[in-house]
XYZ file of C-alpha atoms in Angstrom:
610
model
C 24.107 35.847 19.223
C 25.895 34.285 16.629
C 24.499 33.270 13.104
C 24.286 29.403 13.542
C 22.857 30.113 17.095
C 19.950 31.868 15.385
C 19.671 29.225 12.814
C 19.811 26.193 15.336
C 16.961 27.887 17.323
C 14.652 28.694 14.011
C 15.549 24.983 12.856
C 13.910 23.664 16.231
C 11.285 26.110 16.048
C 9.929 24.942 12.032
C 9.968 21.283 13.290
C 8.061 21.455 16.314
C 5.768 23.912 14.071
C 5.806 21.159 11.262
C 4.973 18.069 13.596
C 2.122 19.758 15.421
C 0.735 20.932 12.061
C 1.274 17.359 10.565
C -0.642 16.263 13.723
C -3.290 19.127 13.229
C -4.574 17.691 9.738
C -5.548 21.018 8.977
C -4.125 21.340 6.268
C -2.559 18.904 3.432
C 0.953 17.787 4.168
C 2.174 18.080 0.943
C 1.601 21.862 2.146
C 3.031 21.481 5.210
C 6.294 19.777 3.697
C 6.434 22.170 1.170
C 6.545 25.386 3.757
C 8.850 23.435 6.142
C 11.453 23.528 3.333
C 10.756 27.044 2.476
C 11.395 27.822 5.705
C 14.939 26.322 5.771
C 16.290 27.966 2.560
C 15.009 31.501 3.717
C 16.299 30.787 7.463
C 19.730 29.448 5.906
C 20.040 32.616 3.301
C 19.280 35.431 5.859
C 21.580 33.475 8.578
C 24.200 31.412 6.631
C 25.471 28.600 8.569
C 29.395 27.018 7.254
C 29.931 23.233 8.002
C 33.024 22.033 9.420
C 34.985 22.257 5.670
C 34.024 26.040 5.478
C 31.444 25.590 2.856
C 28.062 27.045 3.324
C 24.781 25.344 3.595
C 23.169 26.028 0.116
C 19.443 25.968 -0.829
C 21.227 22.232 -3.119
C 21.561 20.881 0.197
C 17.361 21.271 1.504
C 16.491 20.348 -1.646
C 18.516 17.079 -2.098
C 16.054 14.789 -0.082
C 14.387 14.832 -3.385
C 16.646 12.854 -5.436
C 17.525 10.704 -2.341
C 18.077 6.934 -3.189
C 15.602 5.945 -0.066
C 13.238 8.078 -2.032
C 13.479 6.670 -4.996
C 13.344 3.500 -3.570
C 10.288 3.780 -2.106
C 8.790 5.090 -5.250
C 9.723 2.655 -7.116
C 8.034 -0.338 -5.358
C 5.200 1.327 -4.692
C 4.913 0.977 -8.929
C 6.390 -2.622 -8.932
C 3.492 -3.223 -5.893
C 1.075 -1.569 -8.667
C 2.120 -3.843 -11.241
C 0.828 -6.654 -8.783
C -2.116 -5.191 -8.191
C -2.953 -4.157 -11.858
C -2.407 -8.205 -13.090
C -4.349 -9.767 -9.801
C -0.766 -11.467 -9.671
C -1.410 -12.498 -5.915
C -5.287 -13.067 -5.907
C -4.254 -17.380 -6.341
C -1.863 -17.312 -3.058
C -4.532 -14.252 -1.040
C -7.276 -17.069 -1.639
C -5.287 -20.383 -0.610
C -4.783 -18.564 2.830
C -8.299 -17.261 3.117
C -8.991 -21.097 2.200
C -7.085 -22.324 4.895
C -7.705 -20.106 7.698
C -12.130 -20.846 6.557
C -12.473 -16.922 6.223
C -11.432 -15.609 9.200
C -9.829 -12.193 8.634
C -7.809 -12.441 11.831
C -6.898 -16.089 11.704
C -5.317 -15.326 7.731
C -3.318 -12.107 8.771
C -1.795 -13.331 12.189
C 0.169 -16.315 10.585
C 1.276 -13.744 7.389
C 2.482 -11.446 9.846
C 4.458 -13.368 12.307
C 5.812 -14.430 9.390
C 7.268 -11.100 8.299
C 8.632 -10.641 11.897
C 10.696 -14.029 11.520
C 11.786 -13.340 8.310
C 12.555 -9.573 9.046
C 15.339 -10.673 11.561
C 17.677 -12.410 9.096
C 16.608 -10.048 5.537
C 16.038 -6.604 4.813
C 13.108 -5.689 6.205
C 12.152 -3.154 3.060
C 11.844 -6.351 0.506
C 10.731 -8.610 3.414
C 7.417 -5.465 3.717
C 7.191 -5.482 -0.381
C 6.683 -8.961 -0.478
C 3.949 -9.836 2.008
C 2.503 -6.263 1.427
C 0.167 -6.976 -1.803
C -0.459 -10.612 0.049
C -1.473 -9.100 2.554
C -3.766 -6.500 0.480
C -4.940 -9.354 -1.589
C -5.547 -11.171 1.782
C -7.570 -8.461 2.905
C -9.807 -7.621 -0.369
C -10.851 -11.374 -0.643
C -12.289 -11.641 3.548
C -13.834 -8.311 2.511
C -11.267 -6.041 5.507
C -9.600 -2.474 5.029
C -6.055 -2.985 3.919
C -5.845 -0.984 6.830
C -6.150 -2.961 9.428
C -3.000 -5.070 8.308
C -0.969 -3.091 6.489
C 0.765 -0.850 9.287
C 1.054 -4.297 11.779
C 2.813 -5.375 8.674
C 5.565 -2.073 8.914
C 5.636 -2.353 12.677
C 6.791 -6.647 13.027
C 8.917 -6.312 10.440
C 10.442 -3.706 12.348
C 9.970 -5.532 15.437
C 11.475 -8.795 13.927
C 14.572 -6.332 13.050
C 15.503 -5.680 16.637
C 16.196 -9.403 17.222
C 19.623 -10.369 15.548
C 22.652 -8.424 14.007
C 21.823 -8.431 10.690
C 17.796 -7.569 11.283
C 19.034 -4.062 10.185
C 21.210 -1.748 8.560
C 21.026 0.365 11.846
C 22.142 -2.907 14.651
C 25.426 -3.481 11.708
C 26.102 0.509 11.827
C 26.328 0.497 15.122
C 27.970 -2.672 16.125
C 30.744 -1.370 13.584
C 30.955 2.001 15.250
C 31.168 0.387 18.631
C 33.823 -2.048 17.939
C 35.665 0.836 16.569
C 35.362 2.694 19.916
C 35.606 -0.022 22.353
C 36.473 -3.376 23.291
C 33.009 -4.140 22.366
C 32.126 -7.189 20.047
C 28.478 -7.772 19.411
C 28.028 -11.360 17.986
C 25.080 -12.560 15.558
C 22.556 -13.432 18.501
C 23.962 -11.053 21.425
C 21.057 -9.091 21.839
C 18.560 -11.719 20.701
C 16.940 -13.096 24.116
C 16.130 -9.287 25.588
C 15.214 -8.418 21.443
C 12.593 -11.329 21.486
C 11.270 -10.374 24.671
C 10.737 -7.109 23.082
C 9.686 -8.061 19.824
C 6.966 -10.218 21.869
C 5.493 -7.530 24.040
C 5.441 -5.444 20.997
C 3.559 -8.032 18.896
C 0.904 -8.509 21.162
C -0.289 -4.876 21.562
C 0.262 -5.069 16.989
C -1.390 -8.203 16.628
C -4.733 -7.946 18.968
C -5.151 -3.895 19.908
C -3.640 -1.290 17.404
C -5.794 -2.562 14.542
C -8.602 -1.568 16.737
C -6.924 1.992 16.759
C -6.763 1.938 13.349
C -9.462 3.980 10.948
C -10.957 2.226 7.930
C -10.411 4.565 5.311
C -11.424 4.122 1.820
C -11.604 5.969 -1.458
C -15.531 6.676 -2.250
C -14.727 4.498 -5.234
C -13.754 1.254 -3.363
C -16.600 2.386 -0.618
C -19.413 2.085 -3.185
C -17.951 -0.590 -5.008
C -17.246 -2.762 -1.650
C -20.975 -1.952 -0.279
C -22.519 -2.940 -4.151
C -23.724 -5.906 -4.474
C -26.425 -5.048 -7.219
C -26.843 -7.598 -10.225
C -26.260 -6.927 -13.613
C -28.454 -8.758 -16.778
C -25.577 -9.766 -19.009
C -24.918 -11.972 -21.920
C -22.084 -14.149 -22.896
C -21.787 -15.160 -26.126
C -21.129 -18.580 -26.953
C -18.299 -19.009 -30.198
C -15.670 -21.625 -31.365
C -12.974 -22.133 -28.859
C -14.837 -20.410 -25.940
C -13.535 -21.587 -22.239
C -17.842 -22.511 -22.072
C -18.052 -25.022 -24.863
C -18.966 -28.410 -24.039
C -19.507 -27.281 -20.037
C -22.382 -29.339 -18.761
C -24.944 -28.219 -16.175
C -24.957 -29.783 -13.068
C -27.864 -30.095 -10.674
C -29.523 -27.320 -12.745
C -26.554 -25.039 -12.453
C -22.980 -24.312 -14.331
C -20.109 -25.371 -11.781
C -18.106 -22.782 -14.502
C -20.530 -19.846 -13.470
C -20.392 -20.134 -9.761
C -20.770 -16.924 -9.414
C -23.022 -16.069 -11.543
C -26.758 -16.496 -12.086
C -27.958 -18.127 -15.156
C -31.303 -16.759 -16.403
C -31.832 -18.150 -19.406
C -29.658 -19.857 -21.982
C -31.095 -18.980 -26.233
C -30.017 -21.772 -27.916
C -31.191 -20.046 -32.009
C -34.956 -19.390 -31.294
C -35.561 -22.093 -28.813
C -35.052 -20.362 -24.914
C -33.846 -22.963 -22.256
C -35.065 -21.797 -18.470
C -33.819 -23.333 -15.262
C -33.416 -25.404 -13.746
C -31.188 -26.754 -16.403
C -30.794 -30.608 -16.626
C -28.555 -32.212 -19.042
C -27.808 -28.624 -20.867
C -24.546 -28.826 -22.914
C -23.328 -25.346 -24.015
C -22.158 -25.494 -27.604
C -21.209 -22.442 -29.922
C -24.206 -20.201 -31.338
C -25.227 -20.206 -27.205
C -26.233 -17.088 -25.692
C -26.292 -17.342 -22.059
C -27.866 -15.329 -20.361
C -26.668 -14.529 -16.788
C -27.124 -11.716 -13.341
C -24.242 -11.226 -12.087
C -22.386 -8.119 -9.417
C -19.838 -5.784 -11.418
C -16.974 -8.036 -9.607
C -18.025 -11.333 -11.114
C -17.926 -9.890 -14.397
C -15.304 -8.038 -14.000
C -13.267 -11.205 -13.116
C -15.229 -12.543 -16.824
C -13.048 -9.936 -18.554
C -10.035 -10.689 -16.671
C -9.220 -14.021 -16.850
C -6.447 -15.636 -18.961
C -9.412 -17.062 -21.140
C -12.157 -14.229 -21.087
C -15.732 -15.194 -20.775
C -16.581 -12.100 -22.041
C -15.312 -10.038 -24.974
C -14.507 -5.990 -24.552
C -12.399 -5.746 -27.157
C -15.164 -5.566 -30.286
C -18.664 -4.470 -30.579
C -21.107 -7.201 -29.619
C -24.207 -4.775 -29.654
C -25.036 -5.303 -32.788
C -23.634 -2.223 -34.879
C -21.182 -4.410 -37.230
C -18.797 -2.639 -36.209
C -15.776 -3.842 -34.883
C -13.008 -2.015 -33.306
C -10.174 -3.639 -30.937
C -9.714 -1.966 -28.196
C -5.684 -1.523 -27.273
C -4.820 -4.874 -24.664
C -4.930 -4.339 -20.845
C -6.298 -0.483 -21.177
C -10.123 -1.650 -20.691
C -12.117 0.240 -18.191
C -15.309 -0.624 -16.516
C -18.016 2.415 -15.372
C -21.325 2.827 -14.588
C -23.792 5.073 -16.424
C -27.317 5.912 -15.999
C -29.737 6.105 -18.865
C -30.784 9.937 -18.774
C -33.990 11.255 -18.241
C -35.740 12.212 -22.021
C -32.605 9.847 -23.112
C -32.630 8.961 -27.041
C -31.673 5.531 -25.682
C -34.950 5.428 -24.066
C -37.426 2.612 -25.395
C -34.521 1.322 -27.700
C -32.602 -2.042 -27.862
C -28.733 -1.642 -27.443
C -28.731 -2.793 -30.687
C -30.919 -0.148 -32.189
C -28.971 2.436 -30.032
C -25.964 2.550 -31.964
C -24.386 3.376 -28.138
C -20.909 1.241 -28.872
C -20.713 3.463 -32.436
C -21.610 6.878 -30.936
C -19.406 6.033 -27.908
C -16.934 3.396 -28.043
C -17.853 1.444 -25.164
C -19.801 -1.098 -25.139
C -22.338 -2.042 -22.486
C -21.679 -5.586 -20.325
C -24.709 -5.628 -18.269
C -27.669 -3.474 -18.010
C -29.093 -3.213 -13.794
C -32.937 -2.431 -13.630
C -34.313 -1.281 -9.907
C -37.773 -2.559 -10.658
C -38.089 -6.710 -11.696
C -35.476 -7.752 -14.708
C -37.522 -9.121 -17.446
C -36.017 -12.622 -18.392
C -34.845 -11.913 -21.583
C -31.656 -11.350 -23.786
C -29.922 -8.199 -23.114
C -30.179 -7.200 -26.361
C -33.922 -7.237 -26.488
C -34.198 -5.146 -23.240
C -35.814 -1.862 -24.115
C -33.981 0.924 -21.970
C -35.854 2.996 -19.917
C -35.018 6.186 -17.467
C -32.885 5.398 -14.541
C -31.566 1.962 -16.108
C -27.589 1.705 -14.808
C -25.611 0.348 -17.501
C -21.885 -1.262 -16.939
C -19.749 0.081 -19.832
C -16.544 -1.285 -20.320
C -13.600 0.742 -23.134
C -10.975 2.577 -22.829
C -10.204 5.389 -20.143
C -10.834 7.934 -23.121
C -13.750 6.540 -24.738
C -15.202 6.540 -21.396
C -14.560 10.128 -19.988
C -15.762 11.438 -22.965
C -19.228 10.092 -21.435
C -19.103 13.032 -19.553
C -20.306 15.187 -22.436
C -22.518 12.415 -23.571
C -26.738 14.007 -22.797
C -28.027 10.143 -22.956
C -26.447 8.918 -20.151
C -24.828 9.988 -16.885
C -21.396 8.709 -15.917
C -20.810 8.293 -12.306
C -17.447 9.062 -12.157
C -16.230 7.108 -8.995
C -17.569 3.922 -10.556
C -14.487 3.856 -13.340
C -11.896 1.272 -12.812
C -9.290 -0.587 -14.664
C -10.329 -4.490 -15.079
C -6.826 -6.204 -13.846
C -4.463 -7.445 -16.586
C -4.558 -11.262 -15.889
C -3.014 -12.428 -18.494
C 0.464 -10.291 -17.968
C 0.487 -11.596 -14.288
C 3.446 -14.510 -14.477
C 5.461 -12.167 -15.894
C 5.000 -10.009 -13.045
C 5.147 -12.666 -10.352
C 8.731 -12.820 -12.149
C 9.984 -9.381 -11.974
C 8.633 -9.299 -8.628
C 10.776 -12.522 -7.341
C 13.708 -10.713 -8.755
C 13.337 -7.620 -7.244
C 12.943 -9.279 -3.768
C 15.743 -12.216 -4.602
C 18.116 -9.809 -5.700
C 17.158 -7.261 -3.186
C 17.497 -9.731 -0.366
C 20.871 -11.548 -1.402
C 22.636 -8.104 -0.721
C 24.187 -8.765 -4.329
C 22.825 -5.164 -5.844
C 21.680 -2.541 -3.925
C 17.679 -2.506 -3.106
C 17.365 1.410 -4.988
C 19.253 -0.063 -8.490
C 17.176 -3.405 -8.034
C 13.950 -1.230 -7.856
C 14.363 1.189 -10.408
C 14.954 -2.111 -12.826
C 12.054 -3.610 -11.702
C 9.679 -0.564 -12.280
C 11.133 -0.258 -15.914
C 10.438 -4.169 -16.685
C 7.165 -3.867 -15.594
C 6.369 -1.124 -17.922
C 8.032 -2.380 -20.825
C 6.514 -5.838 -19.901
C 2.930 -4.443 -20.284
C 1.845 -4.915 -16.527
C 1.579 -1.486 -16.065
C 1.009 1.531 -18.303
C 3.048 5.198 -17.864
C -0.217 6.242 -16.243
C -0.863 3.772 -13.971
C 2.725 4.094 -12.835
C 2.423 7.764 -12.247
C -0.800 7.307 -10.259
C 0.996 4.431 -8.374
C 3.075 7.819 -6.466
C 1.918 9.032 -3.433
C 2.732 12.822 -3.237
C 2.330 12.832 0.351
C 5.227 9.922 0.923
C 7.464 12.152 -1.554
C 6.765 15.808 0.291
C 7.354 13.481 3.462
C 10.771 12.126 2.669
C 12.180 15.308 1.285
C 11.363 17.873 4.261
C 12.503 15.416 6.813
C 15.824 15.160 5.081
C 15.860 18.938 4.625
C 15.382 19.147 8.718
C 18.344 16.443 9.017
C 20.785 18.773 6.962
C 19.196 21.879 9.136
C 20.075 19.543 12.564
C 23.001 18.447 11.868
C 23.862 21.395 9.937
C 22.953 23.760 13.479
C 24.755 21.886 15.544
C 21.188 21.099 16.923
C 21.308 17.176 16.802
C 24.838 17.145 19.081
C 23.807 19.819 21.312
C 20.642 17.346 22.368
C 23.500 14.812 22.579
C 25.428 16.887 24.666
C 22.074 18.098 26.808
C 21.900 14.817 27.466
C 24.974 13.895 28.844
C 25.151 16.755 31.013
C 21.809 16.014 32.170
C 22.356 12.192 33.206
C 25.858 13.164 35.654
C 25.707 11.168 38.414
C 22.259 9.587 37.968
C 21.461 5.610 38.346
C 22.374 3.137 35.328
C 18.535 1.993 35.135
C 17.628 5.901 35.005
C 20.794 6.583 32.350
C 19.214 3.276 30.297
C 15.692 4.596 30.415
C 16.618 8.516 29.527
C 18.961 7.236 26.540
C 16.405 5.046 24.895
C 13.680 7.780 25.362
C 15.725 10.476 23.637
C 16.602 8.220 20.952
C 13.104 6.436 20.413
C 12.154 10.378 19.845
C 14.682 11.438 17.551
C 14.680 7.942 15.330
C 10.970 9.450 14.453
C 12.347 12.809 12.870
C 16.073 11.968 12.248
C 16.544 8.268 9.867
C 17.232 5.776 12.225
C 20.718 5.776 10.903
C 21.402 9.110 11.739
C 20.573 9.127 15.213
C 22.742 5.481 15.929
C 25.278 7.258 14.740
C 25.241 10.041 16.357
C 24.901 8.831 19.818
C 26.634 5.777 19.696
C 29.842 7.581 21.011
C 27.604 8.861 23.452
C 26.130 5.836 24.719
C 29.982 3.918 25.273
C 30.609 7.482 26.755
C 27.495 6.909 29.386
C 29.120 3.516 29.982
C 32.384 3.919 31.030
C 31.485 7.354 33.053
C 29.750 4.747 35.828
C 31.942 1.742 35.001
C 29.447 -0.593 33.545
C 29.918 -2.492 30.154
C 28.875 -0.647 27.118
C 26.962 -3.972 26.080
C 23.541 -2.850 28.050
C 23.699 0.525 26.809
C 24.606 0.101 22.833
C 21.570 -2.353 22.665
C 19.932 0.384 23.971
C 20.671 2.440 21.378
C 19.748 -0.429 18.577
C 16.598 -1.282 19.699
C 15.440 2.324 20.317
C 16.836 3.467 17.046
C 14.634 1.178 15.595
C 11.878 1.947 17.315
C 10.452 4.156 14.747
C 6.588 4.050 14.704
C 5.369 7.145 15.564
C 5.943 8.770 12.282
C 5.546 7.855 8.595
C 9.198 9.415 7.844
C 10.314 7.543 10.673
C 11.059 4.346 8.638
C 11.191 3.189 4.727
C 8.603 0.858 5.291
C 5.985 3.211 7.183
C 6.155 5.262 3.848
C 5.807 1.923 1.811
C 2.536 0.881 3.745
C 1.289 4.554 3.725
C -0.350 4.971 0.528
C -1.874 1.647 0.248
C -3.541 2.149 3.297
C -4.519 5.703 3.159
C -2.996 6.710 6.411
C -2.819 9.956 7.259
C 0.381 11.156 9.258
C -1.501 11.259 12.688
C -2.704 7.682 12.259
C 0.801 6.933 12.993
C 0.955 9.122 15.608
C -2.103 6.827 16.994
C -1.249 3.651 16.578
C 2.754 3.860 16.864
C 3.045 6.314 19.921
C 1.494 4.007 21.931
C 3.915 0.868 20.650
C 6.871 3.267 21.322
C 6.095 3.753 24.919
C 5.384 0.136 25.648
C 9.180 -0.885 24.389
C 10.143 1.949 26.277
C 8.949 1.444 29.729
C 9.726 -2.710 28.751
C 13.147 -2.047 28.127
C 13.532 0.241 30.971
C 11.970 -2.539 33.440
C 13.838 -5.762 31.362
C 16.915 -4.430 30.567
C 18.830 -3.488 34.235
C 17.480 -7.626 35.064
C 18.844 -8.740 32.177
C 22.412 -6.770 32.317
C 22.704 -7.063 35.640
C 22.706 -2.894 36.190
């Protein structure tokens, strides 16, 4: 047996191995990846394999997939999509559509998404995912839903709204070109939309109304606590010159300015002013005090115009440090058994000089006295909200007064820095779109300007990358270059054409787009229209039927790529914002794969006449 034989039959052997053990979940798939690749170098070393130039296959070539431009692509929004989320640049449009669909989770994503299917059949469907994909997150977070439940539909019509028209995607131009080039064939702008939309249709259904039912929800245990807490914090906001709260009058004993927020008690000098408030006018030398969840104050910090300062102590110590802008963090301690802090005033703590945080809110399980926060005496088992830098508060680790619960630490969003990213977002997508600049230069411009524009920090970009999506990416190109390197993607080409002599058109129709639906999910879509676009014309003329019916075979299964996360850029783009694992897309996107499948097979010999 010769050497590439060997090869070819090892290469087949570590992808079926690598798919079942991606299925498996056994074990992590950066892991996986990581030993699939492994595998190819050592296969390729003991059995070297020459391509058709008489150069060998070098361990360059596996590892390549890293530095791909896709890749990078990917990467790359992922941050810019980070940058969004950091600066709440999307919570104004999320909460217009929440407004006008009343609340209704599935009434606000339906319209987004059938959206992204129209639009995804005349642009790009990668910027066409990156722009409705933190709307759609936002969209989510306000009606209180997983991000999972919308943000695979949201890969799966934009693919879907692909298959309808020439230009939906790179893969219906590549092989339009290749058939022209090979035939008498001319597809035209809307040749293939009627069967396409009758597709795209059956497709949305089972997307819009049954796969989010297949879909986990699957949260961090940091957004799982924070999501289920709705505990109320004492807090105080103190009333100064130029403060957004000066001048606000109460209203039917409440603030309209503190909606969400419960006002306790407003100390106006020694004089305390108790609800219900009538004809209250807030003027500076105001404390206000207020019970509020660790969102509504969290949103305090954030705004353009904070309600609340965390940038200098307001405990009392004199003491006034700034903290850096846009690095504040908010966390939850508990006051410590045998705690120093115990019996003490913040205040008389020193807590923002021995720690450099300083403490928003103070939560209490027994009744909240109706006082100032700073004249609440701490006691064992008080939670306190700290808000200062990531540093400042991981050194609260070491701290014997209080006990950080670690999941509770989160960045408040950058509010103030989020025009400028709505900006470098609209650019990204505008430029990406137009076809001007390609999407990877485009991307990799946008992640630097939202660095250098303060959206995001180094470390919040770095956190931004999935390691899974970038193991993913680079062993399925590594198995491409072992495929095509083998021999092994033509000789299923040529199986295949062996294997369909003599049988029916509708049977020829059905066994090409089942091949091809499989491969698209391990090969890039591209790859595989390529490679059997010779071979569908081929299938064509053998039985004397035009190569129309099968080369829109080959588009629309070569885009039928849901059953993987690799098998599509925009599966890996929806991946790590949803915390999918790689078998939820075997779940959800098998299923979609079969339906087109046995549709086209049933549609298509009507429709063409076969």
């Amino acid at each position: 047996m010769h050497s590439v034989d060997i090869a070819m039959a090892l290469t087949f052997v570590v992808i079926a191995s690598t798919v079942v053990l991606y299925a498996l979940e056994r074990y992590a798939i950066e892991t996986i990846a990581l030993g699939s690749v492994s595998a190819f170098i050592v296969i390729f070393s003991l059995f070297p394999v020459e391509r058709p130039d008489g150069s060998l296959i070098s361990t360059g070539d596996f590892l390549s997939g890293f530095s791909n431009p896709a890749l990078i692509t990917v990467i790359c929004l992922l941050i810019i999509g980070q940058g969004l989320f950091q600066t709440d640049a999307l919570e104004a449009p999320a909460k217009a559509i929440v407004k006008m669909t009343r609340g209704r989770s599935l009434r606000a994503a339906i319209p987004v998404l059938l959206t992204v299917a129209a639009l995804s059949a005349f642009l790009n469907n990668t910027p066409v995912v990156v722009m409705f994909l933190p709307i759609l997150t936002a969209v989510a977070a306000t009606v209180g839903q997983s991000p999972a439940r919308v943000l695979m539909p949201l890969s799966f019509l934009a693919i879907l709204g692909g298959m309808t028209t020439l230009i939906g995607s790179s893969t219906n131009l590549l092989v339009a070109n290749f058939a022209a080039q090979s035939s008498d064939l001319r597809l035209t702008f809307f040749s293939f939309t009627p069967i396409g939309l009758i597709m795209a249709g059956v497709g949305s259904v089972y997307v819009l109304f049954i796969m989010p039912k297949l879909l986990p929800v699957r949260k961090t245990m940091a957004e799982e606590f924070q999501s289920s807490s709705g505990k109320q914090f004492i807090a105080q906001i103190e009333i100064t010159y130029g403060h957004p709260l000066v001048g606000v009058e109460s209203v039917s004993g409440m603030f309209p300015k503190l909606k969400d927020m419960t006002v306790r008690l407003v100390q106006r000098g020694q004089k305390p002013i108790l609800p219900p408030f009538e004809n209250v006018v807030l003027s500076p030398g105001d404390t206000v005090i207020v019970a509020a969840t660790r969102a509504a104050l969290a949103n305090a910090l954030a705004r353009r115009q904070p309600l609340m300062e965390a940038d200098s102590d307001i405990n009392g110590s004199g003491r006034e440090t700034p903290a850096p802008a846009g690095t504040i963090s908010l966390a939850e301690t508990v006051v410590a058994p045998a705690s120093r802090l115990m019996g003490r005033t913040l205040p008389q703590s020193g807590f923002y000089t021995d720690t450099g945080c300083l403490v928003m809110g103070i939560q209490r399980r027994s009744r909240m006295p109706r006082m100032a926060m700073n004249d609440i005496r701490l006691e064992a088992g008080d939670v306190l909200l700290v808000a200062g830098s990531e540093e400042a508060i991981a050194r609260l680790r070491g701290n014997r007064d209080v006990l950080l619960l670690d999941w509770s630490m989160a960045e408040v969003p950058r509010k103030r820095y989020a025009p400028r990213a709505l900006v470098i977002f609209a650019f990204v997508v505008a430029l990406a779109a137009s076809g001007l600049v390609p999407i990877v230069t485009t991307a990799v411009a946008g992640t630097f300007a939202m660095i250098v524009s303060g959206c995001l920090n180094i470390r919040q970009a770095m956190r931004a990358i999935d390691s899974r999506i970038f193991m993913l990416v680079g062993a399925s190109l590594a198995a491409a270059v072992a495929l095509e390197g083998t021999g092994g993607a033509n000789a299923i080409a040529t199986g295949l054409v062996h294997l369909l002599a003599g049988a029916s058109p509708t049977v020829m129709l059905s066994a090409l787009f089942f091949i091809v639906m499989i491969l698209t999910n391990f090969l890039s879509n591209n790859a595989a229209a390529v490679l059997f676009t010779p071979i569908a014309i081929n299938l064509a003329n053998q039985i004397g039927a035009s190569p129309e019916a099968f080369v829109v075979c080959l588009i629309i299964a070569a885009n039928s790529s849901f059953a993987t996360p690799i098998g599509y850029q925009t599966n890996l783009i929806v991946m790590g914002p949803g915390h999918y694992k790689f078998n939820d897309f075997v779940r959800a996107g098998t299923p979609l794969a079969l339906i087109l499948w046995l549709t086209f097979s049933l549609v298509a010999p009507w429709y063409y006449g076969l």
